């Protein structure tokens, strides 16, 4: 035992955590030593030992070659090493797993070197310290023999040279690991990878390729070159520009053409799928138009156009008297139906006082007579539809309401005051224009309730005869169908119509309220034996009401009387001698001139 090192203690205590030989250096040592397995035994100096187990047969050492150190003699160090190899427990008490018997040394293994302690791991042999001041890789010096009895000798304890009791060879004090305490430690062994030669451990060296799962050091593999930012920006701008131009062109095309295809097909409901609901203007027009006709009249001195409608299947057509008046006794009357067919017609009869006339067509099939309604049942505000040929525009349909009833109007007439029509008319705001005369005014059921005959127009445009030629201003007038029915039947049956009369003459110069009965050069004021004479009406009486309705002018009195039939009874309210008197009169009759 070396006295200089007998009392020396290790620079650090035993590692309670069993720092593995391949880990990083601990905080108390510059580098961990290689701990070789050695079987502990009961040492006289009190070193730690473990129970002995059956020892594996030790391989026979090969003869030492020239320049190679001899194997250490059997002693404590050798016994400890053998025990550690057998039991897998290092000298510091940390138990290692048992290992398989080591193979016999080969010719490359020098005497005194140590074989692997576990399968697959072969620590590098450390046979002696490097030369003083030499590198770790220098050839080791021959190891000194262990002291007899296993006492630490020159190589048995740190601070000396050789192998300590724990079985770890250490270099002499002259050499050692850089930065170690005097006496130093040998480099730790590094595990050998398959196909890799043994090398000395360098704690600061870069691990070999594949060691510990880390890739081999070296320059980063060459990858694809990164594109420059300028090229990326230019490419993005180019894509945006092309996309914008393409989208703009497509948008302009779609705006002008509607779609990419030149052919456009629009949805449409066929005529078979379109039906007019009854009671609507369309439904009324669909039902009435087939019975409405257009009349073209040509006389020797004048011509005219108007409207009429079919009364029966015999071919009788009702219209206004002023429509057929230009034909005279030798003119031509042509009737055009809704189908476009035109035929000649003959005049059956006309009455200018009612402004009604009947013509007849022969040998025409498929006629569509219009049903007649009741004008007395019409109320103000009822919807109506007017159908005619204004300004020779056939089949024109307009709609409106009944604006008023019993509106007294006069129409037509000549310069001498004859041929004036007195009509107690239905007023409507449905558009009626020149050419609508003689056409039907129907209700929502398609029933004829009047015959369009006159309009009120502002006298802004004068014709050659001084009549106003303006259009509709929403004041149209129609002859009540009840009166038209009676007159039409008389004209068809008799060729003429009769008018109701009371047998008096009126004072046209009277400016007071009501109508004054007075004679003139044409005859006496009251016809002897006439209806008024039999009722007691006297010359000078002022008629102020008929059936309780006030009358203000002679035209109003005539309209009130002609709205009745011959034989009807009327009550006249007259002023006589400062008082009022009611007189009942039975209407007589007179033929039209």
XYZ file of N, CA and C in Angstrom, residues 293-536:
732
model
N -120.093 44.715 -83.559
C -119.720 44.908 -84.954
C -119.347 46.363 -85.188
N -118.664 46.569 -86.341
C -118.281 47.923 -86.760
C -119.039 48.253 -88.050
N -119.599 49.470 -88.097
C -120.378 49.887 -89.272
C -119.625 50.974 -90.022
N -119.496 50.777 -91.317
C -118.919 51.789 -92.202
C -120.026 52.231 -93.153
N -120.366 53.521 -93.098
C -121.503 54.072 -93.856
C -120.964 55.034 -94.905
N -121.452 54.859 -96.114
C -121.011 55.708 -97.202
C -122.248 56.244 -97.940
N -122.378 57.569 -97.922
C -123.486 58.210 -98.642
C -122.975 59.010 -99.813
N -123.906 59.690 -100.449
C -123.524 60.475 -101.599
C -122.733 61.698 -101.198
N -123.037 62.271 -100.050
C -122.388 63.512 -99.615
C -121.563 63.350 -98.321
N -121.709 62.226 -97.624
C -121.017 62.069 -96.333
C -120.721 60.601 -96.081
N -119.900 60.393 -95.070
C -119.536 59.032 -94.651
C -119.310 59.051 -93.147
N -119.403 57.890 -92.591
C -119.212 57.820 -91.151
C -118.875 56.404 -90.694
N -118.431 56.316 -89.458
C -118.077 55.046 -88.839
C -118.678 55.000 -87.457
N -119.183 53.840 -87.085
C -119.761 53.682 -85.763
C -119.733 52.225 -85.337
N -120.483 51.938 -84.267
C -120.503 50.611 -83.666
C -121.936 50.152 -83.519
N -122.160 48.838 -83.495
C -123.469 48.249 -83.228
C -123.277 46.897 -82.570
N -124.374 46.268 -82.173
C -124.292 44.920 -81.592
C -125.492 44.112 -82.051
N -125.304 42.782 -82.091
C -126.300 41.868 -82.621
C -127.416 41.695 -81.610
N -128.672 41.793 -82.102
C -129.847 41.649 -81.236
C -130.389 40.227 -81.242
N -130.348 39.552 -82.403
C -130.917 38.212 -82.488
C -130.217 37.436 -83.587
N -130.638 36.165 -83.727
C -130.032 35.311 -84.742
C -130.565 35.609 -86.141
N -131.584 36.460 -86.223
C -132.117 36.821 -87.541
C -131.236 37.832 -88.250
N -130.297 38.416 -87.560
C -129.363 39.357 -88.189
C -129.672 40.798 -87.902
N -130.592 41.110 -86.930
C -130.880 42.501 -86.595
C -129.769 43.067 -85.705
N -129.360 44.260 -86.045
C -128.263 44.928 -85.332
C -128.754 46.306 -84.928
N -128.525 46.668 -83.648
C -128.939 47.962 -83.112
C -127.756 48.915 -83.095
N -128.019 50.197 -83.505
C -126.978 51.223 -83.504
C -127.643 52.575 -83.307
N -126.876 53.663 -83.403
C -127.423 55.010 -83.300
C -127.943 55.484 -84.660
N -128.943 56.337 -84.583
C -129.506 56.879 -85.826
C -128.508 57.790 -86.525
N -127.682 58.521 -85.734
C -126.749 59.433 -86.399
C -125.575 58.685 -87.034
N -125.409 57.370 -86.747
C -124.361 56.588 -87.396
C -124.764 56.270 -88.840
N -126.024 55.897 -89.056
C -126.471 55.493 -90.387
C -127.074 56.658 -91.170
N -127.176 57.813 -90.542
C -127.817 58.941 -91.222
C -127.104 59.361 -92.506
N -125.729 59.281 -92.622
C -125.097 59.699 -93.876
C -125.512 58.857 -95.084
N -125.964 57.632 -94.844
C -126.322 56.782 -95.981
C -127.561 57.307 -96.707
N -128.467 57.994 -95.995
C -129.684 58.479 -96.626
C -130.538 57.325 -97.120
N -131.168 57.558 -98.231
C -132.019 56.533 -98.793
C -131.317 55.663 -99.795
N -130.127 56.048 -100.251
C -129.443 55.298 -101.305
C -127.994 54.974 -100.966
N -127.576 55.185 -99.751
C -126.186 54.952 -99.365
C -125.902 53.471 -99.078
N -124.701 53.216 -98.674
C -124.237 51.850 -98.430
C -123.830 51.706 -96.963
N -124.284 50.596 -96.373
C -123.938 50.283 -94.979
C -123.229 48.925 -94.979
N -122.017 48.895 -94.469
C -121.231 47.664 -94.404
C -120.947 47.313 -92.940
N -121.181 46.042 -92.635
C -120.998 45.561 -91.261
C -119.785 44.624 -91.230
N -118.883 44.875 -90.284
C -117.685 44.033 -90.099
C -117.749 43.382 -88.727
N -117.640 42.067 -88.720
C -117.700 41.308 -87.462
C -116.303 41.176 -86.845
N -116.316 40.652 -85.646
C -115.034 40.475 -84.951
C -114.114 39.510 -85.653
N -114.644 38.590 -86.417
C -113.830 37.639 -87.161
C -113.142 38.274 -88.355
N -113.528 39.501 -88.695
C -112.969 40.182 -89.847
C -113.837 40.091 -91.081
N -114.892 39.293 -91.034
C -115.792 39.177 -92.185
C -116.669 40.425 -92.297
N -116.890 40.880 -93.501
C -117.717 42.062 -93.752
C -118.844 41.694 -94.720
N -120.030 42.207 -94.409
C -121.208 41.968 -95.256
C -121.987 43.271 -95.394
N -122.807 43.302 -96.448
C -123.683 44.459 -96.641
C -124.909 44.338 -95.746
N -125.414 45.484 -95.266
C -126.597 45.513 -94.398
C -127.598 46.514 -94.965
N -128.855 46.324 -94.630
C -129.927 47.246 -95.063
C -130.556 47.892 -93.837
N -131.044 49.106 -94.058
C -131.653 49.855 -92.957
C -133.075 49.376 -92.743
N -133.399 48.993 -91.511
C -134.746 48.552 -91.145
C -135.597 49.737 -90.718
N -135.032 50.602 -89.927
C -135.757 51.776 -89.464
C -134.866 52.595 -88.551
N -135.229 53.900 -88.381
C -134.462 54.796 -87.536
C -135.403 55.813 -86.932
N -135.085 56.295 -85.752
C -135.844 57.340 -85.079
C -134.835 58.348 -84.531
N -134.796 59.538 -85.132
C -133.837 60.553 -84.719
C -134.160 61.117 -83.354
N -135.446 61.059 -82.931
C -135.813 61.587 -81.620
C -135.218 60.749 -80.488
N -135.036 59.492 -80.688
C -134.393 58.610 -79.696
C -132.935 58.317 -80.053
N -132.536 58.703 -81.265
C -131.193 58.444 -81.795
C -130.909 56.947 -81.828
N -131.881 56.184 -82.357
C -131.736 54.734 -82.457
C -132.091 54.317 -83.878
N -131.420 53.224 -84.351
C -131.684 52.686 -85.677
C -131.387 51.191 -85.655
N -132.038 50.453 -86.564
C -131.844 49.009 -86.683
C -131.498 48.713 -88.131
N -130.402 47.905 -88.322
C -130.031 47.420 -89.640
C -130.060 45.902 -89.581
N -130.050 45.273 -90.772
C -130.176 43.824 -90.821
C -129.206 43.258 -91.846
N -128.585 42.099 -91.465
C -127.708 41.362 -92.368
C -128.375 40.029 -92.651
N -128.176 39.534 -93.854
C -128.786 38.269 -94.245
C -127.703 37.235 -94.558
N -128.160 35.978 -94.446
C -127.313 34.840 -94.813
C -125.970 34.827 -94.053
N -126.042 35.141 -92.779
C -124.856 35.102 -91.925
C -125.127 34.112 -90.800
N -124.243 33.137 -90.667
C -124.386 32.142 -89.602
C -123.379 32.423 -88.486
N -123.673 31.801 -87.373
C -122.756 31.951 -86.239
C -122.837 33.280 -85.556
N -124.000 33.923 -85.633
C -124.156 35.219 -84.967
C -124.169 35.041 -83.455
N -123.735 36.072 -82.751
C -123.616 36.014 -81.291
C -124.437 37.159 -80.687
N -125.733 36.972 -80.501
C -126.561 38.043 -79.923
C -126.154 38.322 -78.477
N -126.248 39.572 -78.068
C -125.929 39.961 -76.699
C -127.204 40.035 -75.877
N -127.179 39.513 -74.666
C -128.371 39.578 -73.805
C -128.570 40.994 -73.265
N -129.845 41.372 -73.084
C -130.192 42.710 -72.602
C -130.499 42.654 -71.115
N -130.048 43.679 -70.416
C -130.294 43.774 -68.992
C -131.442 44.724 -68.682
N -131.484 45.210 -67.424
C -132.531 46.114 -66.950
C -131.864 47.402 -66.479
N -132.069 48.458 -67.212
C -131.444 49.738 -66.857
C -132.046 50.349 -65.606
N -133.257 49.959 -65.251
C -133.866 50.495 -64.034
C -133.173 49.942 -62.783
N -132.541 48.770 -62.900
C -131.874 48.151 -61.755
C -130.445 48.642 -61.561
N -129.978 49.484 -62.471
C -128.612 49.977 -62.372
C -128.521 51.016 -61.268
N -127.455 50.972 -60.499
C -127.218 51.928 -59.420
C -125.967 52.738 -59.725
N -125.954 53.937 -59.206
C -124.778 54.790 -59.386
C -123.574 54.133 -58.682
N -122.474 54.052 -59.389
C -121.277 53.403 -58.856
C -121.060 51.996 -59.357
N -122.053 51.427 -60.067
C -121.869 50.085 -60.600
C -120.772 50.073 -61.658
N -119.897 49.052 -61.659
C -118.867 48.952 -62.698
C -119.495 48.646 -64.046
N -118.957 49.235 -65.086
C -119.444 49.013 -66.443
C -118.263 48.925 -67.393
N -118.516 48.352 -68.572
C -117.510 48.218 -69.619
C -118.118 48.708 -70.920
N -117.368 49.590 -71.610
C -117.813 50.108 -72.909
C -116.957 49.480 -74.001
N -117.618 49.002 -75.070
C -116.930 48.335 -76.173
C -117.355 49.001 -77.474
N -116.362 49.283 -78.329
C -116.698 49.926 -79.603
C -115.482 50.054 -80.489
N -115.616 50.943 -81.489
C -114.560 51.168 -82.479
C -114.243 52.649 -82.557
N -113.645 53.199 -81.498
C -113.329 54.629 -81.544
C -112.280 54.910 -82.617
N -112.552 55.921 -83.424
C -111.655 56.296 -84.505
C -111.315 55.086 -85.383
N -112.325 54.230 -85.575
C -112.221 53.046 -86.420
C -111.233 52.004 -85.871
N -111.005 52.031 -84.564
C -110.167 51.021 -83.909
C -111.086 49.955 -83.339
N -111.242 48.886 -84.118
C -112.229 47.862 -83.773
C -111.874 47.135 -82.471
N -112.906 46.753 -81.745
C -112.747 45.935 -80.554
C -112.076 46.626 -79.386
N -112.247 47.941 -79.265
C -111.650 48.668 -78.140
C -112.521 48.502 -76.898
N -111.867 48.179 -75.779
C -112.576 47.936 -74.513
C -112.098 48.943 -73.482
N -113.038 49.626 -72.855
C -112.737 50.548 -71.755
C -113.683 50.237 -70.604
N -113.288 50.654 -69.428
C -114.112 50.351 -68.253
C -114.255 51.588 -67.381
N -115.273 51.552 -66.561
C -115.549 52.663 -65.653
C -116.729 52.310 -64.754
N -117.451 53.335 -64.304
C -118.624 53.136 -63.451
C -119.774 53.987 -63.961
N -120.936 53.729 -63.400
C -122.091 54.595 -63.666
C -121.933 55.833 -62.781
N -121.744 56.971 -63.411
C -121.533 58.214 -62.666
C -122.828 58.879 -62.247
N -123.881 58.695 -63.047
C -125.175 59.305 -62.726
C -126.251 58.629 -63.559
N -127.502 58.812 -63.109
C -128.668 58.300 -63.850
C -129.626 59.445 -64.177
N -130.488 59.179 -65.203
C -131.530 60.144 -65.595
C -130.916 61.511 -65.901
N -129.789 61.481 -66.599
C -129.169 62.747 -66.993
C -129.796 63.207 -68.309
N -130.565 64.315 -68.309
C -131.216 64.771 -69.548
C -130.203 65.402 -70.497
N -130.112 64.862 -71.688
C -129.187 65.416 -72.681
C -129.914 65.519 -74.008
N -129.368 66.373 -74.855
C -129.825 66.462 -76.238
C -128.626 66.247 -77.131
N -128.849 65.584 -78.239
C -127.751 65.277 -79.140
C -128.224 65.411 -80.568
N -127.263 65.687 -81.454
C -127.563 65.780 -82.874
C -128.379 67.034 -83.166
N -129.183 66.908 -84.186
C -130.034 68.016 -84.621
C -129.416 68.755 -85.775
N -130.255 69.446 -86.477
C -129.830 70.235 -87.631
C -129.930 71.707 -87.289
N -129.587 72.530 -88.259
C -129.575 73.972 -88.020
C -130.970 74.517 -87.749
N -132.011 73.918 -88.277
C -133.376 74.401 -88.056
C -133.982 73.863 -86.769
N -133.199 73.118 -86.016
C -133.688 72.625 -84.724
C -134.364 71.279 -84.788
N -134.402 70.690 -85.951
C -135.032 69.386 -86.073
C -134.008 68.281 -85.816
N -134.526 67.091 -85.754
C -133.702 65.888 -85.542
C -132.870 65.973 -84.262
N -133.413 66.587 -83.249
C -132.719 66.643 -81.959
C -133.148 65.434 -81.144
N -132.159 64.805 -80.547
C -132.426 63.635 -79.712
C -132.504 64.091 -78.267
N -133.556 63.612 -77.593
C -133.744 63.904 -76.180
C -133.601 62.589 -75.419
N -132.608 62.551 -74.599
C -132.271 61.287 -73.943
C -132.164 61.521 -72.445
N -132.852 60.667 -71.691
C -132.691 60.630 -70.235
C -131.609 59.585 -69.948
N -130.360 59.987 -70.043
C -129.234 59.071 -70.236
C -128.611 58.587 -68.925
N -127.851 57.451 -69.081
C -126.936 56.959 -68.039
C -125.571 57.618 -68.281
N -125.016 58.199 -67.228
C -123.708 58.847 -67.359
C -122.626 57.896 -66.851
N -121.521 57.839 -67.597
C -120.406 56.954 -67.217
C -119.081 57.656 -67.449
N -118.097 57.244 -66.678
C -116.753 57.779 -66.896
C -115.899 56.831 -67.729
N -116.464 55.727 -68.221
C -115.734 54.871 -69.152
C -115.457 55.669 -70.420
N -114.243 55.516 -70.966
C -113.843 56.323 -72.107
C -114.706 56.001 -73.316
N -115.388 57.036 -73.831
C -116.198 56.929 -75.047
C -115.720 58.022 -75.986
N -115.401 57.638 -77.205
C -114.869 58.576 -78.186
C -115.651 58.441 -79.485
N -115.438 59.380 -80.425
C -116.100 59.241 -81.717
C -115.781 57.898 -82.351
N -116.825 57.176 -82.746
C -116.696 55.817 -83.247
C -117.277 54.806 -82.270
N -117.402 55.194 -80.963
C -118.060 54.328 -79.983
C -119.586 54.390 -80.096
N -120.111 55.347 -80.822
C -121.566 55.533 -80.893
C -122.240 54.264 -81.393
N -123.300 53.850 -80.693
C -124.069 52.666 -81.052
C -123.545 51.405 -80.390
N -122.385 51.464 -79.702
C -121.844 50.281 -79.064
C -122.483 50.005 -77.712
N -122.324 48.777 -77.184
C -122.984 48.410 -75.933
C -122.214 48.901 -74.709
N -122.972 49.237 -73.665
C -122.445 49.485 -72.324
C -122.979 48.351 -71.460
N -122.077 47.507 -70.934
C -122.498 46.281 -70.261
C -122.066 46.311 -68.801
N -122.762 45.503 -67.999
C -122.410 45.383 -66.588
C -121.461 44.205 -66.393
N -121.182 43.857 -65.128
C -120.222 42.795 -64.850
C -120.713 41.415 -65.269
N -122.018 41.288 -65.515
C -122.555 40.021 -65.993
C -122.575 39.940 -67.507
N -122.069 40.969 -68.183
C -122.071 40.978 -69.639
C -123.416 41.326 -70.239
N -124.326 41.886 -69.444
C -125.656 42.270 -69.932
C -125.624 43.717 -70.403
N -126.291 43.953 -71.540
C -126.333 45.308 -72.084
C -127.291 46.144 -71.256
N -126.805 47.252 -70.712
C -127.651 48.160 -69.923
C -127.800 49.521 -70.587
N -127.052 49.782 -71.667
C -127.178 51.063 -72.359
C -126.516 51.013 -73.713
N -126.837 52.047 -74.523
C -126.254 52.179 -75.856
C -125.498 53.498 -75.860
N -124.170 53.404 -76.042
C -123.339 54.612 -76.013
C -123.747 55.530 -77.157
N -123.988 56.820 -76.800
C -124.526 57.708 -77.828
C -123.900 59.080 -77.881
N -123.356 59.583 -76.777
C -122.860 60.953 -76.805
C -121.775 61.132 -75.747
N -120.933 62.164 -75.933
C -119.910 62.535 -74.959
C -119.934 64.046 -74.805
N -119.432 64.471 -73.684
C -119.284 65.892 -73.456
C -117.820 66.251 -73.678
N -117.553 67.205 -74.583
C -116.184 67.586 -74.894
C -116.062 69.094 -74.845
N -114.899 69.617 -74.476
C -114.677 71.064 -74.543
C -114.619 71.502 -76.001
N -115.192 72.616 -76.292
C -115.244 73.088 -77.673
C -113.927 73.785 -78.014
N -112.849 72.994 -78.076
C -111.539 73.544 -78.399
C -111.192 73.363 -79.860
N -111.683 72.305 -80.459
C -111.383 72.027 -81.864
C -112.701 71.970 -82.613
N -112.875 72.842 -83.569
C -114.120 72.871 -84.314
C -113.991 72.220 -85.668
N -114.970 71.439 -86.004
C -114.998 70.793 -87.293
C -115.638 71.706 -88.326
N -115.754 71.225 -89.532
C -116.360 72.047 -90.593
C -117.802 72.425 -90.304
N -118.504 71.585 -89.516
C -119.893 71.879 -89.202
C -120.025 72.600 -87.861
N -118.893 72.993 -87.265
C -118.943 73.740 -86.023
C -119.023 72.877 -84.788
N -119.037 71.544 -84.925
C -119.123 70.666 -83.766
C -117.744 70.482 -83.116
N -117.762 70.265 -81.832
C -116.513 69.979 -81.147
C -115.988 68.603 -81.518
N -114.678 68.491 -81.684
C -114.063 67.241 -82.098
C -113.082 66.711 -81.038
N -113.239 67.164 -79.847
C -112.330 66.698 -78.818
C -112.645 65.262 -78.401
N -111.709 64.657 -77.631
C -111.892 63.300 -77.166
C -112.600 63.264 -75.827
N -112.562 62.071 -75.210
C -113.270 61.853 -73.955
C -112.613 62.601 -72.812
N -113.434 63.191 -71.982
C -112.973 63.821 -70.752
C -113.635 63.157 -69.547
N -114.147 61.940 -69.772
C -114.761 61.207 -68.677
C -116.237 61.476 -68.489
N -116.863 62.091 -69.496
C -118.312 62.338 -69.443
C -118.934 61.693 -70.671
N -119.378 60.452 -70.508
C -120.036 59.731 -71.592
C -121.478 59.445 -71.207
N -122.321 59.310 -72.242
C -123.750 59.130 -72.009
C -124.259 57.980 -72.876
N -125.202 57.217 -72.273
C -125.774 56.052 -72.953
C -127.284 56.057 -72.789
N -127.959 55.642 -73.869
C -129.413 55.504 -73.827
C -129.763 54.295 -72.969
N -130.628 54.409 -71.972
C -131.008 53.251 -71.150
C -131.567 52.144 -72.035
N -131.181 50.892 -71.723
C -131.544 49.770 -72.563
C -133.049 49.522 -72.539
N -133.742 49.876 -71.459
C -135.192 49.665 -71.430
C -135.882 50.487 -72.511
N -135.416 51.722 -72.668
C -135.981 52.553 -73.725
C -135.535 52.075 -75.095
N -134.290 51.666 -75.221
C -133.791 51.203 -76.507
C -134.500 49.922 -76.942
N -134.826 49.045 -75.984
C -135.516 47.802 -76.322
C -136.888 48.095 -76.947
N -137.643 48.992 -76.335
C -138.968 49.311 -76.857
C -138.886 49.918 -78.248
N -137.950 50.855 -78.435
C -137.826 51.509 -79.728
C -137.357 50.510 -80.794
N -136.400 49.617 -80.435
C -135.909 48.641 -81.409
C -137.019 47.690 -81.831
N -137.822 47.233 -80.880
C -138.935 46.351 -81.231
C -139.918 47.053 -82.172
N -140.185 48.333 -81.932
C -141.103 49.073 -82.811
C -140.520 49.236 -84.207
N -139.223 49.522 -84.265
C -138.604 49.696 -85.573
C -138.581 48.384 -86.346
N -138.325 47.241 -85.648
C -138.294 45.947 -86.341
C -139.712 45.543 -86.776
N -140.663 45.756 -85.892
C -142.021 45.290 -86.169
C -142.796 46.246 -87.073
N -142.578 47.544 -86.920
C -143.402 48.516 -87.630
C -142.613 49.352 -88.626
N -141.343 49.400 -88.475
C -140.529 50.235 -89.352
C -140.412 51.646 -88.831
N -141.096 51.936 -87.760
C -141.030 53.258 -87.140
C -141.276 53.091 -85.650
N -141.072 54.202 -84.887
C -141.279 54.192 -83.443
C -142.221 55.316 -83.077
N -142.950 55.144 -81.972
C -143.877 56.158 -81.487
C -143.274 56.817 -80.262
N -143.689 58.109 -80.045
C -143.194 58.875 -78.906
C -144.359 59.195 -77.977
N -144.160 59.224 -76.682
C -145.200 59.666 -75.754
C -145.305 61.198 -75.794
N -146.510 61.724 -75.737
C -146.728 63.177 -75.787
C -147.838 63.534 -74.823
N -147.898 64.890 -74.420
C -148.990 65.399 -73.569
C -149.861 66.401 -74.349
N -149.436 66.837 -75.512
C -150.284 67.684 -76.354
C -150.238 69.139 -75.952
N -149.064 69.730 -75.625
C -148.945 71.158 -75.324
C -147.769 71.729 -76.089
N -147.767 73.100 -76.212
C -146.647 73.811 -76.789
C -146.017 74.656 -75.694
N -144.680 74.829 -75.762
C -143.911 75.462 -74.690
C -143.363 76.794 -75.183
N -143.219 77.725 -74.190
C -142.718 79.062 -74.483
C -141.206 79.040 -74.361
N -140.503 79.104 -75.495
C -139.048 79.074 -75.490
C -138.426 80.339 -74.953
N -139.171 81.445 -74.888
C -138.628 82.702 -74.403
C -138.779 82.872 -72.899
N -139.409 81.891 -72.244
C -139.616 81.995 -70.795
C -138.271 81.840 -70.082
N -137.972 82.808 -69.153
C -136.711 82.799 -68.432
C -136.882 82.506 -66.949
N -138.075 82.290 -66.559
C -138.327 81.978 -65.168
C -138.104 80.502 -64.863
N -138.387 80.168 -63.575
C -138.225 78.769 -63.162
C -139.357 77.943 -63.738
N -139.011 76.722 -64.232
C -139.987 75.823 -64.800
C -140.208 76.075 -66.281
N -141.335 75.482 -66.817
C -141.663 75.557 -68.223
C -143.075 76.141 -68.344
N -143.204 77.198 -69.154
C -144.500 77.883 -69.301
C -145.193 77.399 -70.578
N -146.503 77.066 -70.402
C -147.326 76.607 -71.521
C -147.872 77.863 -72.227
N -147.541 77.955 -73.538
C -147.967 79.134 -74.281
C -148.085 78.787 -75.756
N -148.983 79.454 -76.421
C -149.190 79.212 -77.835
C -148.245 80.046 -78.667
N -148.131 79.684 -79.916
C -147.323 80.436 -80.861
C -147.968 80.338 -82.230
N -147.193 80.773 -83.191
C -147.757 80.762 -84.540
C -147.982 79.378 -85.071
N -147.441 78.398 -84.424
C -147.588 77.021 -84.891
C -148.888 76.385 -84.461
N -149.579 76.992 -83.509
C -150.821 76.390 -83.069
C -151.169 76.833 -81.675
N -152.246 76.310 -81.140
C -152.675 76.697 -79.808
C -151.735 76.118 -78.746
N -151.791 76.682 -77.528
C -150.920 76.233 -76.436
C -151.263 74.819 -76.029
N -152.564 74.444 -76.002
C -152.975 73.091 -75.607
C -153.778 72.521 -76.778
N -153.370 71.303 -77.246
C -154.065 70.667 -78.354
C -155.473 70.285 -77.879
N -156.453 70.713 -78.636
C -157.806 70.338 -78.233
C -158.006 68.823 -78.289
N -158.577 68.290 -77.232
C -158.834 66.856 -77.152
C -157.611 66.037 -76.864
N -156.462 66.695 -76.637
C -155.254 65.932 -76.373
C -155.154 65.526 -74.902
N -154.130 64.804 -74.525
C -153.964 64.334 -73.139
C -153.982 65.465 -72.127
N -153.281 66.611 -72.413
C -153.231 67.718 -71.458
C -154.576 68.397 -71.365
N -155.255 68.537 -72.515
C -156.567 69.181 -72.484
C -157.536 68.358 -71.662
N -157.524 67.020 -71.795
C -158.419 66.173 -71.032
C -158.094 66.194 -69.547
N -156.823 66.459 -69.202
C -156.434 66.476 -67.783
C -156.718 67.836 -67.149
N -156.942 68.930 -67.940
C -157.235 70.241 -67.371
C -156.067 71.193 -67.386
